[in-house]
Coordinates of C-alpha atoms and ligand atoms in Angstrom, one line a residue:
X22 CA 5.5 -55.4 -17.2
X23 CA 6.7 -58.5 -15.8
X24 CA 5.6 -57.5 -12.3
X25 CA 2.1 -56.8 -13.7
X26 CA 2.0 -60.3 -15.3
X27 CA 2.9 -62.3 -11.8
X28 CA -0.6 -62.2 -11.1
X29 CA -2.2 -63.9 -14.3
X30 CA 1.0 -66.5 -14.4
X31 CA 0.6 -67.3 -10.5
X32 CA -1.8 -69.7 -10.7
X33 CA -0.4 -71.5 -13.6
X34 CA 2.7 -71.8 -11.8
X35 CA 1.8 -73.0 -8.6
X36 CA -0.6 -75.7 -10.5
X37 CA 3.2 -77.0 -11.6
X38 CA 5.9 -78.7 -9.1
X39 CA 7.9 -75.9 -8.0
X40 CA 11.1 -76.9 -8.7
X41 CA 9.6 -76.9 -12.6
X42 CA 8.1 -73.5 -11.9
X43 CA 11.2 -71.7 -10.6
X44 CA 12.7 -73.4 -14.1
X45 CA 10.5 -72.0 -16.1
X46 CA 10.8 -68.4 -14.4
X47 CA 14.5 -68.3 -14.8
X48 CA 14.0 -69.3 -18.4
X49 CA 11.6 -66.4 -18.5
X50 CA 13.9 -63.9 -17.2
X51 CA 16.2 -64.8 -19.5
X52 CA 14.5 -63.7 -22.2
X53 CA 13.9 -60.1 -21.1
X54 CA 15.2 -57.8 -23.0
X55 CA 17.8 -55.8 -20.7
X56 CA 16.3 -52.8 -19.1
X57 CA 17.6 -50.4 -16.8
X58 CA 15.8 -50.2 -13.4
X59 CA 14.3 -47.0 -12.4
X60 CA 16.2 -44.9 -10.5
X61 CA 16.1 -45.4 -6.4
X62 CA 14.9 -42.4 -4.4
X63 CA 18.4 -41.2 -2.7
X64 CA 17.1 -41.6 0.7
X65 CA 17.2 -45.5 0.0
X66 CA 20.9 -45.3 -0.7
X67 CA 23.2 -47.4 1.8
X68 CA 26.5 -47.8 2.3
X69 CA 28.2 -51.1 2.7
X70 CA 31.2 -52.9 1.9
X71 CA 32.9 -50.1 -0.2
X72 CA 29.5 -49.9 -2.7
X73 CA 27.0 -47.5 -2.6
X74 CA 23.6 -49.8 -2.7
X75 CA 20.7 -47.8 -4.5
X76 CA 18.2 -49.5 -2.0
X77 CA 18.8 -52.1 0.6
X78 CA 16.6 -54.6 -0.6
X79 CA 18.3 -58.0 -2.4
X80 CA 17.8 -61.0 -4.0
X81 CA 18.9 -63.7 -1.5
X82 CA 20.9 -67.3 -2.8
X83 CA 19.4 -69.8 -4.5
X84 CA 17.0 -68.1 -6.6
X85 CA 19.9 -68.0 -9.2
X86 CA 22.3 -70.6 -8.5
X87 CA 23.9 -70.4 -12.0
X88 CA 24.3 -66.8 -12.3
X89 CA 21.9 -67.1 -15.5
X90 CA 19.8 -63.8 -14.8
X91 CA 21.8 -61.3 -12.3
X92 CA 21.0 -58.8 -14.7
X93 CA 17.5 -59.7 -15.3
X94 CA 16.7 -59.3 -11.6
X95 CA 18.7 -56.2 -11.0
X96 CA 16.5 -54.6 -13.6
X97 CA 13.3 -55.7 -11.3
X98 CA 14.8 -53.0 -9.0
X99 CA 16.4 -55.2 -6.2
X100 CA 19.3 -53.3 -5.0
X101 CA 21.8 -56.4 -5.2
X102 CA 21.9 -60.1 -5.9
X103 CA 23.8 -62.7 -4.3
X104 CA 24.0 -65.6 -7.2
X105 CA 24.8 -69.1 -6.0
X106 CA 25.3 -71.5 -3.8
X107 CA 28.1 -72.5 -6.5
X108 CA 30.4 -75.2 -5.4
X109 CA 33.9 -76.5 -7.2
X110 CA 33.0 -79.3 -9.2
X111 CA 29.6 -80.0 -10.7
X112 CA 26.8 -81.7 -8.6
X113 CA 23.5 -82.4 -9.3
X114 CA 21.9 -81.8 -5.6
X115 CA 19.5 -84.6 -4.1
X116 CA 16.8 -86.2 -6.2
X117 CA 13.3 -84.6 -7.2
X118 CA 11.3 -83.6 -5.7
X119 CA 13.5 -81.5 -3.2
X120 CA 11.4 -77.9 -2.9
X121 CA 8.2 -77.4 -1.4
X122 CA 5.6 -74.6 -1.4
X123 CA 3.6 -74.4 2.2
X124 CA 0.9 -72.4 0.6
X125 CA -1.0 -71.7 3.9
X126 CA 2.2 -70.8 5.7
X127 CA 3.3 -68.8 3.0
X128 CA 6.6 -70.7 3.5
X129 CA 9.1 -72.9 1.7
X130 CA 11.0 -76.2 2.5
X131 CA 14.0 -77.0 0.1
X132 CA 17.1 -79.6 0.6
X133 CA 18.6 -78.6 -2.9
X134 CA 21.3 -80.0 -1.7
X135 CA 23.6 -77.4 -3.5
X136 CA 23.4 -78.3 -7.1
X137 CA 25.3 -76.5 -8.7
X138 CA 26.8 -76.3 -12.6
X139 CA 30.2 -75.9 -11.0
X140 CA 32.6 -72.9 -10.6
X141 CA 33.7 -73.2 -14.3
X142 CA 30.5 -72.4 -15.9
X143 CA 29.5 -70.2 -13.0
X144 CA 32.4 -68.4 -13.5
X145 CA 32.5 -67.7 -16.8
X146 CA 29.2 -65.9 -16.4
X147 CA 30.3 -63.9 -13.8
X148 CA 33.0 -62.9 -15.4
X149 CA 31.4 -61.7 -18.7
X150 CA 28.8 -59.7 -16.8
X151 CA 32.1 -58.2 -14.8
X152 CA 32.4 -54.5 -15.2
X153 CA 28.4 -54.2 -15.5
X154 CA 26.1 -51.8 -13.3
X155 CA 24.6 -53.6 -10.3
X156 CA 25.9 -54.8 -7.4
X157 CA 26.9 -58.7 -7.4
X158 CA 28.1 -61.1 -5.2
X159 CA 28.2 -65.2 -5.1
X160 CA 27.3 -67.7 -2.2
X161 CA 30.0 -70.5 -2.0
X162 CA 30.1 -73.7 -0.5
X163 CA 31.5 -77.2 -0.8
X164 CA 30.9 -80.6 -2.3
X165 CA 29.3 -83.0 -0.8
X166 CA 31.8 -85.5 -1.9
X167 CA 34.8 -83.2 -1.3
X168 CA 37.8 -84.9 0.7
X169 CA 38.6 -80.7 1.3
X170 CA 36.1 -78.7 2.2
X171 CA 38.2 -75.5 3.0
X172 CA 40.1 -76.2 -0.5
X173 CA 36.8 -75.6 -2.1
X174 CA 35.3 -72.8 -0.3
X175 CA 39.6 -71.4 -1.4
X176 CA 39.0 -72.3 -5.2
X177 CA 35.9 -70.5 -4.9
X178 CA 37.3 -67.5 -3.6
X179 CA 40.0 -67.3 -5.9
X180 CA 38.1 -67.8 -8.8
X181 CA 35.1 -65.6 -8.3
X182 CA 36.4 -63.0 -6.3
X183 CA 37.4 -60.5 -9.2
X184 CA 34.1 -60.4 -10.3
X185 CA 31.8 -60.0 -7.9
X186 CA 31.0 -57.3 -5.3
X187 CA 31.4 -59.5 -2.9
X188 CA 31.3 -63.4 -1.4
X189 CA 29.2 -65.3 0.9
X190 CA 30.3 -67.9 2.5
X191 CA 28.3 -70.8 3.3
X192 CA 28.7 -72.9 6.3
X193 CA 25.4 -73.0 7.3
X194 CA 23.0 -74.8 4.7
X195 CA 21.3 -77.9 6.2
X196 CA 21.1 -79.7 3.2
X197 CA 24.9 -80.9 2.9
X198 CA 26.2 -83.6 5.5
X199 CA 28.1 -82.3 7.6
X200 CA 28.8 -78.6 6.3
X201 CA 27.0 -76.8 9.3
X202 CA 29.7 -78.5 11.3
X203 CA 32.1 -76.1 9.5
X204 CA 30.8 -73.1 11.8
X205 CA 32.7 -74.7 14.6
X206 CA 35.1 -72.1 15.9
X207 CA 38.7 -73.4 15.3
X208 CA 37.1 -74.6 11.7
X209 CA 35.9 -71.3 11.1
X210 CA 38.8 -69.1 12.3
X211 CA 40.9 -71.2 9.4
X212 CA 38.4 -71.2 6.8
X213 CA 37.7 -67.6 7.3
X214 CA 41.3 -66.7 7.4
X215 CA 42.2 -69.1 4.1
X216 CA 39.3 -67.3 2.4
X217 CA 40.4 -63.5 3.0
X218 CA 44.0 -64.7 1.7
X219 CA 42.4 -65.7 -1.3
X220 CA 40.4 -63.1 -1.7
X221 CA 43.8 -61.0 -1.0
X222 CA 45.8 -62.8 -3.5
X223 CA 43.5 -62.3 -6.0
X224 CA 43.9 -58.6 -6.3
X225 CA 40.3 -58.1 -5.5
X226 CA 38.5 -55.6 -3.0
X227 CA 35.5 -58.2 -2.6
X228 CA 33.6 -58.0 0.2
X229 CA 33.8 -61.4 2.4
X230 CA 30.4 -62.1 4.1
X231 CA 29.7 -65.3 6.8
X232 CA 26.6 -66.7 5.9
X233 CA 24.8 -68.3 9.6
X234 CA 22.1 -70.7 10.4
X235 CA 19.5 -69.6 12.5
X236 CA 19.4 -73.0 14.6
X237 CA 22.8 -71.9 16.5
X238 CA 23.1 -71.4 20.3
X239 CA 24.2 -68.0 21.5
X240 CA 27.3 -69.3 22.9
X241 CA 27.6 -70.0 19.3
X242 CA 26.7 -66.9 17.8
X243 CA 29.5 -65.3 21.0
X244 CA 32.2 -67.3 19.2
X245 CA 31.3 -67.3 15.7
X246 CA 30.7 -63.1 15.9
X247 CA 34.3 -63.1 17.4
X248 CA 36.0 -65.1 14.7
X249 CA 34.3 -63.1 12.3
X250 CA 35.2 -59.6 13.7
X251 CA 39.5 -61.4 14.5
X252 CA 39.8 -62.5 10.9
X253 CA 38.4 -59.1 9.3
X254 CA 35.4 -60.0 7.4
X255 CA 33.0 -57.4 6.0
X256 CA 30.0 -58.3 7.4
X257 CA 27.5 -61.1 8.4
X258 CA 24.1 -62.5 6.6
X259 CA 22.1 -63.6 9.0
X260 CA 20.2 -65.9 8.3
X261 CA 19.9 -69.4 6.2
X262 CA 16.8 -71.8 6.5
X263 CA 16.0 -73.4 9.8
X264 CA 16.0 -77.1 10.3
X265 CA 13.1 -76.1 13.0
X266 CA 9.3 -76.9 12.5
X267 CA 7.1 -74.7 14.2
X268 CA 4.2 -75.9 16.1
X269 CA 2.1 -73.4 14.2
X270 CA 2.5 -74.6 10.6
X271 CA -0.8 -75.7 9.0
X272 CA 0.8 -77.4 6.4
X273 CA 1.0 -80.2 8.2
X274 CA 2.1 -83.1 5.8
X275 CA 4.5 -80.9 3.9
X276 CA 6.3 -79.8 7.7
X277 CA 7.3 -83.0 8.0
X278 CA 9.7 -83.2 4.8
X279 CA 13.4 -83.2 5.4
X280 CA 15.4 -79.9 4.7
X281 CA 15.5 -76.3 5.5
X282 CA 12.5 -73.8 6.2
X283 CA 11.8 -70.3 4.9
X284 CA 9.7 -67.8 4.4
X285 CA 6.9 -66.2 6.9
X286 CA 7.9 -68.9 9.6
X287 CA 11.3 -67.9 9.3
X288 CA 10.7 -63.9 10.1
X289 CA 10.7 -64.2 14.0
X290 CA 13.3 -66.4 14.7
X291 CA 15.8 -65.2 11.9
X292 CA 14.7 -61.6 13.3
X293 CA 16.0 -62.7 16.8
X294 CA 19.0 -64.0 15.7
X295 CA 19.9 -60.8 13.8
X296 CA 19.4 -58.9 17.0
X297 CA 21.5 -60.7 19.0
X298 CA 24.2 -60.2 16.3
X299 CA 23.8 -56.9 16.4
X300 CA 24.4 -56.3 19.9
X301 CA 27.8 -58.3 19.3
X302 CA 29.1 -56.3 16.5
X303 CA 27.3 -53.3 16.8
X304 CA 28.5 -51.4 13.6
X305 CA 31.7 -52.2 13.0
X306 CA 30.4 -55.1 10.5
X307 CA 27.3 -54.5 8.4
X308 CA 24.8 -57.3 8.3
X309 CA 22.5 -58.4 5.9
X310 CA 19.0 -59.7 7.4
X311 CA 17.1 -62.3 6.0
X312 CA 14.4 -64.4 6.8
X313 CA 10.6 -64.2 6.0
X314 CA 10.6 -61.1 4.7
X315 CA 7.4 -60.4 2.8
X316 CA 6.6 -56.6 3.4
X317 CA 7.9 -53.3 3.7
X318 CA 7.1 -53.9 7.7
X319 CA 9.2 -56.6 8.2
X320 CA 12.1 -55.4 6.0
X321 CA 11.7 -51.9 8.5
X322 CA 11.7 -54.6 11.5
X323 CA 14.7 -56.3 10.3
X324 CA 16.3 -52.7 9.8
X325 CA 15.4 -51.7 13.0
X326 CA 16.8 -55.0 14.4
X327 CA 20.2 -54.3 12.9
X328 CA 20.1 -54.9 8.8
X329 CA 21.7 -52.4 7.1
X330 CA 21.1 -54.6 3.9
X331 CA 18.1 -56.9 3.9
X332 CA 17.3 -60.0 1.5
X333 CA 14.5 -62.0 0.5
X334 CA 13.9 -65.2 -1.7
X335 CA 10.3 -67.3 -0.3
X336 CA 7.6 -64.3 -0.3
X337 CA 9.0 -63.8 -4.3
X338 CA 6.9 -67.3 -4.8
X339 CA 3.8 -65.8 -2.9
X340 CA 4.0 -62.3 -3.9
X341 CA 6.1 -62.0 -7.3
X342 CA 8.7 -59.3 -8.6
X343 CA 5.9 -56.3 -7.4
X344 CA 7.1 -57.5 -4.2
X345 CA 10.6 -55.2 -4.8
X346 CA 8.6 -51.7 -5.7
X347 CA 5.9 -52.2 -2.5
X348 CA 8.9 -52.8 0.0
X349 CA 10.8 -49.9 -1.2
X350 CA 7.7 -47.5 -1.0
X351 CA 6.8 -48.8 2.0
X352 CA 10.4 -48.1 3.6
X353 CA 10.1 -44.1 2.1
X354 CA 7.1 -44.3 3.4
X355 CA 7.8 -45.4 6.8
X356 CA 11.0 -42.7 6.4
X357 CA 9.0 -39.8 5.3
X358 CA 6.5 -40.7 8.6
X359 CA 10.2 -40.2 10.9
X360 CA 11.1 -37.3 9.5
X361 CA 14.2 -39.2 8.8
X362 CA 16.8 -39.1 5.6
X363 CA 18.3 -42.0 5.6
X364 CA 17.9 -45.5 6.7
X365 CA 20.9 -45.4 8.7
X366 CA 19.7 -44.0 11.7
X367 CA 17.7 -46.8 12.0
X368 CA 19.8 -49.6 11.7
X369 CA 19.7 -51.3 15.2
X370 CA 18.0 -49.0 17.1
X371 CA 15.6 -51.9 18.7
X372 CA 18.0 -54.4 18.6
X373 CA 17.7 -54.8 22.6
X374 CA 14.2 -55.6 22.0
X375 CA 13.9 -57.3 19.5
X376 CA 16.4 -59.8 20.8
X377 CA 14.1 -59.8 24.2
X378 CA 11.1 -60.7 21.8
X379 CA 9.6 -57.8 22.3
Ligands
FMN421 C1 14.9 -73.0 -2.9 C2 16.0 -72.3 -2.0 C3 17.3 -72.5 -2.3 C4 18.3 -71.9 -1.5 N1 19.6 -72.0 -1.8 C5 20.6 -71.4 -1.0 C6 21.9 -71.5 -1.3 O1 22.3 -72.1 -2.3 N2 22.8 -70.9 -0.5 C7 22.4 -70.2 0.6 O2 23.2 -69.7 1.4 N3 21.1 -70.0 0.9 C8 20.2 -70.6 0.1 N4 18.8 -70.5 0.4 C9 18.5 -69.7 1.6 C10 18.1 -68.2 1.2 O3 19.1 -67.5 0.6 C11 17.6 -67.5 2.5 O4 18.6 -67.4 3.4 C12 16.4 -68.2 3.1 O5 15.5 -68.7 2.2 C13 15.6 -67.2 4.0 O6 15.0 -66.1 3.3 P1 13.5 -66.1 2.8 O7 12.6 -66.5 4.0 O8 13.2 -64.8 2.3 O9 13.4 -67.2 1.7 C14 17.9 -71.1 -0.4 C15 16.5 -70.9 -0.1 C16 15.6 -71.5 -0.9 C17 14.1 -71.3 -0.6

């Protein structure tokens, strides 16, 4: 219904500011009435993190920050949803306006500048959808005026964890002073290790996921893969927005405001990056890819790249909630054509490529 609707409402939604528009859309899923999704085809299923995922295809962080419509968007038929960035104490993010839409480049440029209606309203909604059906987890970060960053991404942990499937930890959005600085090794090997002790003490299974940037250097990537696999976590999302402007955007005004880029720009370089990880953890971590997705092509690419789970948030704006059903016939599709039952046997498999730019 609401998928067949995206098309009439499109154009009256872009004619708005899009930070009004994504307002208005949330408000609008809030008012569905609950519905189940229809049932996945089994050879979707996948395996990760202790959960049995119906399909690999997710909502990524940021569409809901405040954890207002998890179940609302689980009943579009995304196999997960990752609500947040939520951060301790309440913060209202950087002034309006602070989200653009690059039409031509079917891209996105935000510096949010985590906003966030704080852990204890965040919470609380978490924890009364708790015991629901439908995988989710929460992206956490830190304040922009916290004096302890680590004791934030902690509080988080502790809070949320028995609630959610699991947590995504955020040291890579561009939009906080400073915060991308936390992916620094000996930073990262203590936060990492402080989180997972949370988690621990909590008495929850939670997955614990590392969240990176794609603007890292490989040497980067070497170290940050290694701390990840040392301290135990469950796997890696790869990636966040890119503080990089290609030369080929033709939105050229709009390229030239301050914060982080997504969408189409976004697939080849995140796509890269996801490769590379996955020829340094192989699959002994799963990772989630993310990153321009916008088709059942390049969610395949990003599975054959090394995604066991893949998300999306930009192409939603372009394409709406029809978006979830096309990729997810396209990937049986694409499965049926392989003779193949399952998407796992092609996690990876032109990771070496990929990463060359092939
Ligand atoms: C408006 C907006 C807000 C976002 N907020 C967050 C956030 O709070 N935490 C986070 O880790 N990523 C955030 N992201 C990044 C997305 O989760 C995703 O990594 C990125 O947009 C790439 O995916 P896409 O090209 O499909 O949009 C945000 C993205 C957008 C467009």
């Amino acid at each position: 219904m609401i998928e067949a609707l995206f098309p009439l409402a499109r154009p009256l939604l872009h004619g708005l500011d899009a930070e009004t528009a994504h307002d208005l859309t949330i408000r609008g899923l809030s008012l569905l009435p609950p519905r189940r999704p229809e049932a996945d085809d089994p050879a979707l299923a996948v395996e990760a993190f202790g959960h049995r995922f119906p399909n690999p295809v997710g909502l990524a962080a940021g569409f809901d920050k405040g954890a207002r419509v998890a179940d609302a968007l689980l009943g579009l038929g995304f196999g997960f949803v990752e609500v947040g960035g939520v951060v301790p104490q309440p913060q209202p993010g950087n002034p309006r306006p602070r989200v653009f839409r690059l039409t031509r480049d079917r891209a996105v440029i935000n510096r949010f500048g985590l906003n966030s209606e704080g852990l204890d309203a965040v919470g609380d909604r978490l924890r009364a959808r708790a015991g629901r059906e439908g995988i989710v987890g929460v992206n956490i970060g830190a304040n922009k005026e916290s004096q302890d960053r680590l004791a934030d991404y902690v509080a988080c942990t502790a809070r949320l964890a028995p609630h959610v499937a699991f947590i995504t930890v955020n040291v890579s959005s561009p939009n906080t002073p400073g915060l991308r600085d936390l992916q620094g090794e000996a930073f990262l090997d203590d936060l990492l290790a402080r989180v997972v002790a949370a988690r621990d003490e909590s008495g929850s299974r939670a997955a614990v996921l590392l969240k990176i940037a794609p603007d890292i250097a490989l040497e980067g990537l070497d170290a940050m893969t290694a701390t990840a696999l040392r301290r135990g976590i469950q796997g890696l999302v790869v990636s966040n927005t890119t503080v990089a402007r290609p030369a080929t955007l033709a939105e050229a005004t709009l390229a030239r405001e301050t914060g982080g880029l997504s969408g189409r720009p976004l697939f080849g370089p995140s796509t890269r990056l996801l490769a590379e990880t996955f020829l340094r953890v192989g699959d002994r971590i799963p990772l989630v890819g993310v990153g321009g997705i916008d088709s059942a092509e390049a969610a395949w690419t990003k599975i054959r790249a090394g995604a066991r789970l893949v998300q999306l948030y930009s192409a939603l704006v372009y394409e709406g909630p029809g978006l979830v059903g096309t990729i997810k016939r396209g990937l049986l599709q694409r499965l049926k054509v392989e003779g193949s039952t399952g998407l796992a046997a092609i996690v990876g498999r032109d990771a070496a490529a990929i990463a060359r730019g092939a």
